[in-house]
Coordinates of C-alpha atoms and ligand atoms in Angstrom, one line a residue:
M7 CA 8.4 -27.4 0.8
P8 CA 9.2 -23.7 0.9
S9 CA 9.9 -22.2 4.1
L10 CA 9.1 -18.6 5.2
Q11 CA 12.1 -16.4 4.9
A12 CA 10.5 -12.9 4.6
L13 CA 7.3 -10.9 4.7
I14 CA 7.0 -7.9 2.1
F15 CA 4.4 -5.4 3.0
D16 CA 2.4 -3.2 1.0
V17 CA 2.3 0.2 2.6
D18 CA -0.7 2.3 1.6
G19 CA -4.0 0.7 2.9
T20 CA -2.2 -2.3 4.3
I21 CA 0.0 -0.8 7.1
A22 CA -2.2 2.2 7.6
E23 CA -5.4 3.7 6.2
S24 CA -3.2 6.1 4.6
E25 CA -5.3 6.7 1.5
R26 CA -8.6 7.8 3.0
D27 CA -7.3 9.7 6.0
G28 CA -3.8 10.7 4.5
H29 CA -3.1 11.1 0.8
R30 CA -6.6 12.3 0.1
V31 CA -6.8 14.7 2.8
A32 CA -3.3 16.1 1.9
F33 CA -4.3 16.3 -1.8
N34 CA -7.3 18.5 -0.8
R35 CA -5.2 20.7 1.4
A36 CA -2.7 21.2 -1.6
F37 CA -5.6 22.1 -3.8
A38 CA -6.7 24.7 -1.3
E39 CA -3.4 26.0 -0.8
A40 CA -3.1 26.6 -4.6
D41 CA -6.3 28.4 -4.8
L42 CA -8.0 25.6 -6.7
D43 CA -11.6 24.7 -5.8
W44 CA -11.1 21.1 -6.2
H45 CA -12.1 18.7 -3.7
W46 CA -11.6 14.8 -3.8
S47 CA -14.5 13.4 -1.4
V48 CA -14.0 9.8 0.1
E49 CA -16.1 8.6 -2.9
T50 CA -14.2 10.4 -5.6
Y51 CA -11.1 9.2 -4.3
G52 CA -12.2 5.7 -4.4
R53 CA -12.7 6.2 -8.2
L54 CA -9.1 7.7 -8.5
L55 CA -7.5 5.1 -6.6
T56 CA -7.5 2.8 -9.7
V57 CA -4.7 4.6 -10.6
S58 CA -1.4 3.9 -8.6
G59 CA 1.0 6.7 -7.7
G60 CA 0.2 10.1 -6.7
K61 CA 1.5 11.9 -9.8
E62 CA -0.2 9.5 -12.0
R63 CA -3.4 10.0 -10.2
L64 CA -3.2 13.8 -10.7
Y65 CA -2.6 13.3 -14.6
Y66 CA -5.6 10.9 -14.8
Y67 CA -7.7 13.3 -12.9
L68 CA -6.7 16.6 -15.0
E69 CA -7.1 14.4 -18.3
N70 CA -10.6 13.0 -17.3
D71 CA -12.1 15.4 -14.8
R72 CA -10.3 18.7 -15.7
P73 CA -9.8 18.7 -19.5
D74 CA -10.1 22.6 -19.9
F75 CA -7.5 23.2 -17.2
H76 CA -4.0 24.4 -18.7
P77 CA -1.5 25.6 -16.1
R78 CA 0.5 28.4 -17.3
E79 CA 3.8 26.7 -16.1
G80 CA 2.9 23.6 -18.2
L81 CA 1.3 20.5 -17.2
D82 CA 4.6 18.5 -16.0
R83 CA 5.8 21.4 -13.7
F84 CA 2.4 21.7 -12.3
V85 CA 1.8 18.2 -11.4
V86 CA 5.2 17.9 -9.7
R87 CA 4.9 21.1 -7.7
L88 CA 1.4 20.2 -6.4
H89 CA 2.4 16.7 -5.7
D90 CA 5.3 18.0 -3.8
R91 CA 2.9 20.2 -1.8
K92 CA 0.7 17.3 -1.2
N93 CA 3.6 15.0 0.1
H94 CA 4.4 18.0 2.5
H95 CA 0.9 17.9 4.0
Y96 CA 0.8 14.2 4.0
Q97 CA 4.0 13.9 6.1
E98 CA 2.6 16.5 8.5
L99 CA -0.5 14.4 9.0
L100 CA 1.7 11.5 9.8
R101 CA 4.0 13.3 12.2
Q102 CA 0.8 14.7 13.9
G103 CA -0.4 11.0 14.4
E104 CA -3.6 11.4 12.4
I105 CA -2.9 8.1 10.5
P106 CA -2.8 5.1 12.8
L107 CA -1.3 1.6 12.1
R108 CA -4.0 -1.0 11.1
P109 CA -4.7 -3.7 13.5
G110 CA -2.0 -6.5 13.8
V111 CA 0.6 -4.9 11.8
K112 CA 3.0 -4.1 14.7
R113 CA 2.5 -7.2 16.5
L114 CA 3.1 -9.4 13.3
I115 CA 6.1 -7.3 12.5
Q116 CA 7.6 -7.8 16.0
E117 CA 7.0 -11.5 16.0
A118 CA 8.8 -11.6 12.8
R119 CA 11.9 -9.9 14.0
T120 CA 12.1 -12.2 17.0
Q121 CA 11.6 -15.3 14.7
G122 CA 14.5 -14.0 12.3
V123 CA 11.9 -13.5 9.4
R124 CA 13.2 -10.8 7.3
L125 CA 11.0 -7.6 6.5
A126 CA 10.5 -5.4 3.4
V127 CA 8.1 -3.0 2.1
S128 CA 7.1 -2.7 -1.5
T129 CA 4.7 0.4 -2.5
T130 CA 4.0 2.8 -5.2
S131 CA 4.2 5.6 -2.9
A132 CA 6.9 8.1 -3.0
I133 CA 10.2 7.3 -1.1
P134 CA 10.0 10.3 1.5
N135 CA 6.3 9.5 2.1
T136 CA 7.3 6.0 2.8
Q137 CA 10.2 6.7 4.9
T138 CA 8.0 9.3 7.0
L139 CA 5.4 6.7 7.5
L140 CA 7.9 4.1 8.7
E141 CA 9.7 6.6 10.9
T142 CA 6.5 7.8 12.7
L143 CA 4.5 4.4 13.0
L144 CA 7.2 1.7 13.1
D145 CA 11.0 1.8 12.5
P146 CA 12.6 1.9 8.9
D147 CA 15.6 0.1 10.3
W148 CA 13.4 -2.9 11.0
F149 CA 12.8 -3.2 7.1
E150 CA 16.2 -4.8 5.1
V151 CA 14.4 -3.3 1.9
I152 CA 12.4 -0.4 1.4
A153 CA 11.2 -0.5 -2.3
A154 CA 9.2 2.6 -3.1
G155 CA 7.9 5.1 -5.6
D156 CA 10.0 5.7 -8.9
M157 CA 12.4 3.0 -7.9
A158 CA 10.5 0.9 -10.3
S159 CA 9.6 2.6 -13.7
D160 CA 6.2 0.7 -13.9
K161 CA 4.0 0.9 -10.9
K162 CA 1.5 -1.7 -9.5
P163 CA -0.4 -3.7 -10.8
A164 CA 2.9 -4.2 -12.7
P165 CA 5.3 -6.4 -10.8
D166 CA 8.4 -4.3 -11.0
I167 CA 8.5 -2.9 -7.4
Y168 CA 8.1 -6.4 -6.2
L169 CA 10.6 -7.8 -8.3
Y170 CA 13.1 -5.0 -7.2
A171 CA 12.4 -6.0 -3.6
L172 CA 13.0 -9.9 -4.2
E173 CA 16.3 -8.9 -5.9
Q174 CA 17.7 -6.7 -3.2
L175 CA 16.6 -9.5 -0.7
Q176 CA 18.2 -12.2 -2.9
L177 CA 15.2 -14.3 -2.2
A178 CA 12.9 -16.7 -4.6
P179 CA 9.3 -15.4 -4.5
E180 CA 8.2 -18.8 -3.1
V181 CA 9.9 -18.3 0.4
C182 CA 8.2 -14.8 1.0
L183 CA 4.8 -13.6 1.7
A184 CA 3.3 -10.4 0.3
I185 CA 0.5 -8.6 2.3
E186 CA -1.5 -6.3 0.2
D187 CA -4.9 -4.5 0.4
S188 CA -5.9 -3.8 -3.2
Q189 CA -6.5 -5.4 -6.7
N190 CA -3.8 -3.5 -8.2
G191 CA -1.5 -4.7 -5.3
I192 CA -2.2 -8.5 -5.6
E193 CA -2.0 -8.4 -9.4
A194 CA 1.6 -6.8 -9.0
A195 CA 2.6 -9.5 -6.3
L196 CA 1.1 -12.5 -8.1
A197 CA 2.8 -11.4 -11.3
A198 CA 6.1 -11.7 -9.3
N199 CA 4.8 -15.1 -8.2
L200 CA 4.7 -14.3 -4.6
P201 CA 2.2 -16.0 -2.4
T202 CA -0.1 -13.2 -1.3
I203 CA -2.5 -12.7 1.6
V204 CA -5.1 -9.7 1.4
T205 CA -6.4 -7.2 4.3
I206 CA -9.3 -5.6 2.6
N207 CA -10.3 -1.9 3.5
G208 CA -13.3 0.2 2.8
Y209 CA -12.1 1.0 -0.7
T210 CA -11.1 -2.4 -1.8
R211 CA -13.7 -4.7 -0.3
D212 CA -15.3 -5.6 -3.7
E213 CA -12.3 -6.0 -5.8
D214 CA -11.3 -9.2 -7.3
F215 CA -8.6 -11.0 -5.1
T216 CA -8.4 -14.1 -7.5
G217 CA -5.0 -15.9 -6.5
A218 CA -4.9 -14.7 -2.7
R219 CA -4.0 -17.5 -0.1
L220 CA -6.4 -15.6 2.3
V221 CA -8.4 -12.6 2.1
L222 CA -9.3 -11.2 5.5
D223 CA -10.7 -7.8 6.9
S224 CA -7.6 -7.3 8.9
L225 CA -4.4 -9.0 10.4
G226 CA -6.4 -9.4 13.5
E227 CA -5.3 -9.2 17.2
P228 CA -5.6 -12.0 20.0
D229 CA -8.3 -9.9 21.4
A230 CA -9.9 -8.7 18.1
P231 CA -10.2 -11.7 15.6
F232 CA -9.9 -11.2 11.9
Q233 CA -13.0 -11.7 9.7
V234 CA -12.2 -14.5 6.9
L235 CA -13.5 -13.6 3.4
A236 CA -11.8 -16.5 1.6
G237 CA -9.2 -19.2 2.5
D238 CA -8.6 -21.8 5.1
V239 CA -7.0 -20.4 8.4
G240 CA -7.6 -23.4 10.4
D241 CA -8.2 -22.3 14.0
A242 CA -6.2 -19.1 13.7
T243 CA -8.0 -15.9 14.7
Y244 CA -5.2 -13.5 13.8
V245 CA -2.1 -13.6 11.3
D246 CA 1.0 -14.6 13.2
C247 CA 4.2 -16.1 11.7
D248 CA 2.7 -19.6 12.0
L249 CA -0.3 -18.8 9.7
A250 CA 2.0 -16.9 7.4
R251 CA 4.2 -20.1 7.1
R252 CA 1.2 -22.1 6.3
C253 CA 0.1 -19.7 3.8
V254 CA 3.6 -20.1 2.0
Q255 CA 3.5 -23.9 2.3
S256 CA 0.2 -24.5 0.9
R257 CA 0.4 -25.4 -2.7
D258 CA -0.8 -23.2 -5.5
D259 CA -3.8 -25.3 -6.3
E260 CA -5.3 -25.5 -2.6
G261 CA -4.0 -22.0 -2.0
D262 CA -6.5 -20.2 -4.3
P263 CA -9.7 -20.1 -2.3
T264 CA -11.2 -17.2 -4.4
R265 CA -11.0 -19.2 -7.6
Ligands
XBP487 C1 -0.7 3.2 -2.9 C2 -0.7 4.3 -4.1 C3 -0.1 5.7 -3.8 C4 -0.3 6.5 -2.8 C5 0.1 7.9 -3.0 O1 0.6 2.9 -2.8 O2 -1.2 4.1 -5.0 O3 -0.2 6.2 -5.2 O4 -2.1 6.9 -2.9 O5 1.5 7.8 -3.6 P1 0.7 1.3 -2.3 P2 2.5 8.9 -3.7 O6 -0.7 0.6 -1.9 O7 1.5 0.5 -3.3 O8 1.5 1.5 -1.0 O9 3.3 9.1 -2.6 O10 3.1 8.8 -5.3 O11 1.6 10.4 -3.8
MG488 MG1 -2.1 -0.4 -0.8

């Protein structure tokens, strides 16, 4: 029976509400700074989130929503420059404390550290953004592997960034647990054969999480229990290493409550 060796955290939407309150706000600041009258509302951003990666999201928006926009410097230079400014504003928001951790994240990470469960992150977000998030909200040194952004050529839902993390950890997927918040994320994790739990957020509530061991509204805290959307948590009211171990040990056929 597999025993839990590592937790692999997704970043945006899982560790923090960094999409709605972070990247989206930062994109809008970069647009204003560049004298563009574009604004991504909470709703618009939800539609754009089906595309992983900030640069890729900009290309998608330009192609679908701004087909008549042709920057003089050329599309690629424009996207790189705008994304760079967005990242600057995003990192500023993090440093100003505008993007808090989601419930239970720090508690679970601290418990994992005391129990010798190894830690990694696996994200489509750019490396400097991920680094700044970990520096401001947690501690990058707690994570043995930081798999991010263009380290993998294909972004989620492709499994590449998870496969890279597993390779760096030198672990088989069956002894790890991925923690995700989105359909793109769980598709990537499952394609890498990782047992996965999902903590939904406002953007992802109605997505398809077929294959998840658990679907929860958050990791929960001792004084703020999670809400269970799918899966068997026994008498647990928050995710701790014990529940994480049970998720890894449950057989695939009994571990798919959403099927
Ligand atoms: C979420 C994403 C990213 C961020 C921004 O990543 O899709 O594209 O929105 O990324 P994950 P950039 O859930 O895998 O952490 O840093 O590239 O702008
Ligand atoms: Mg995510």
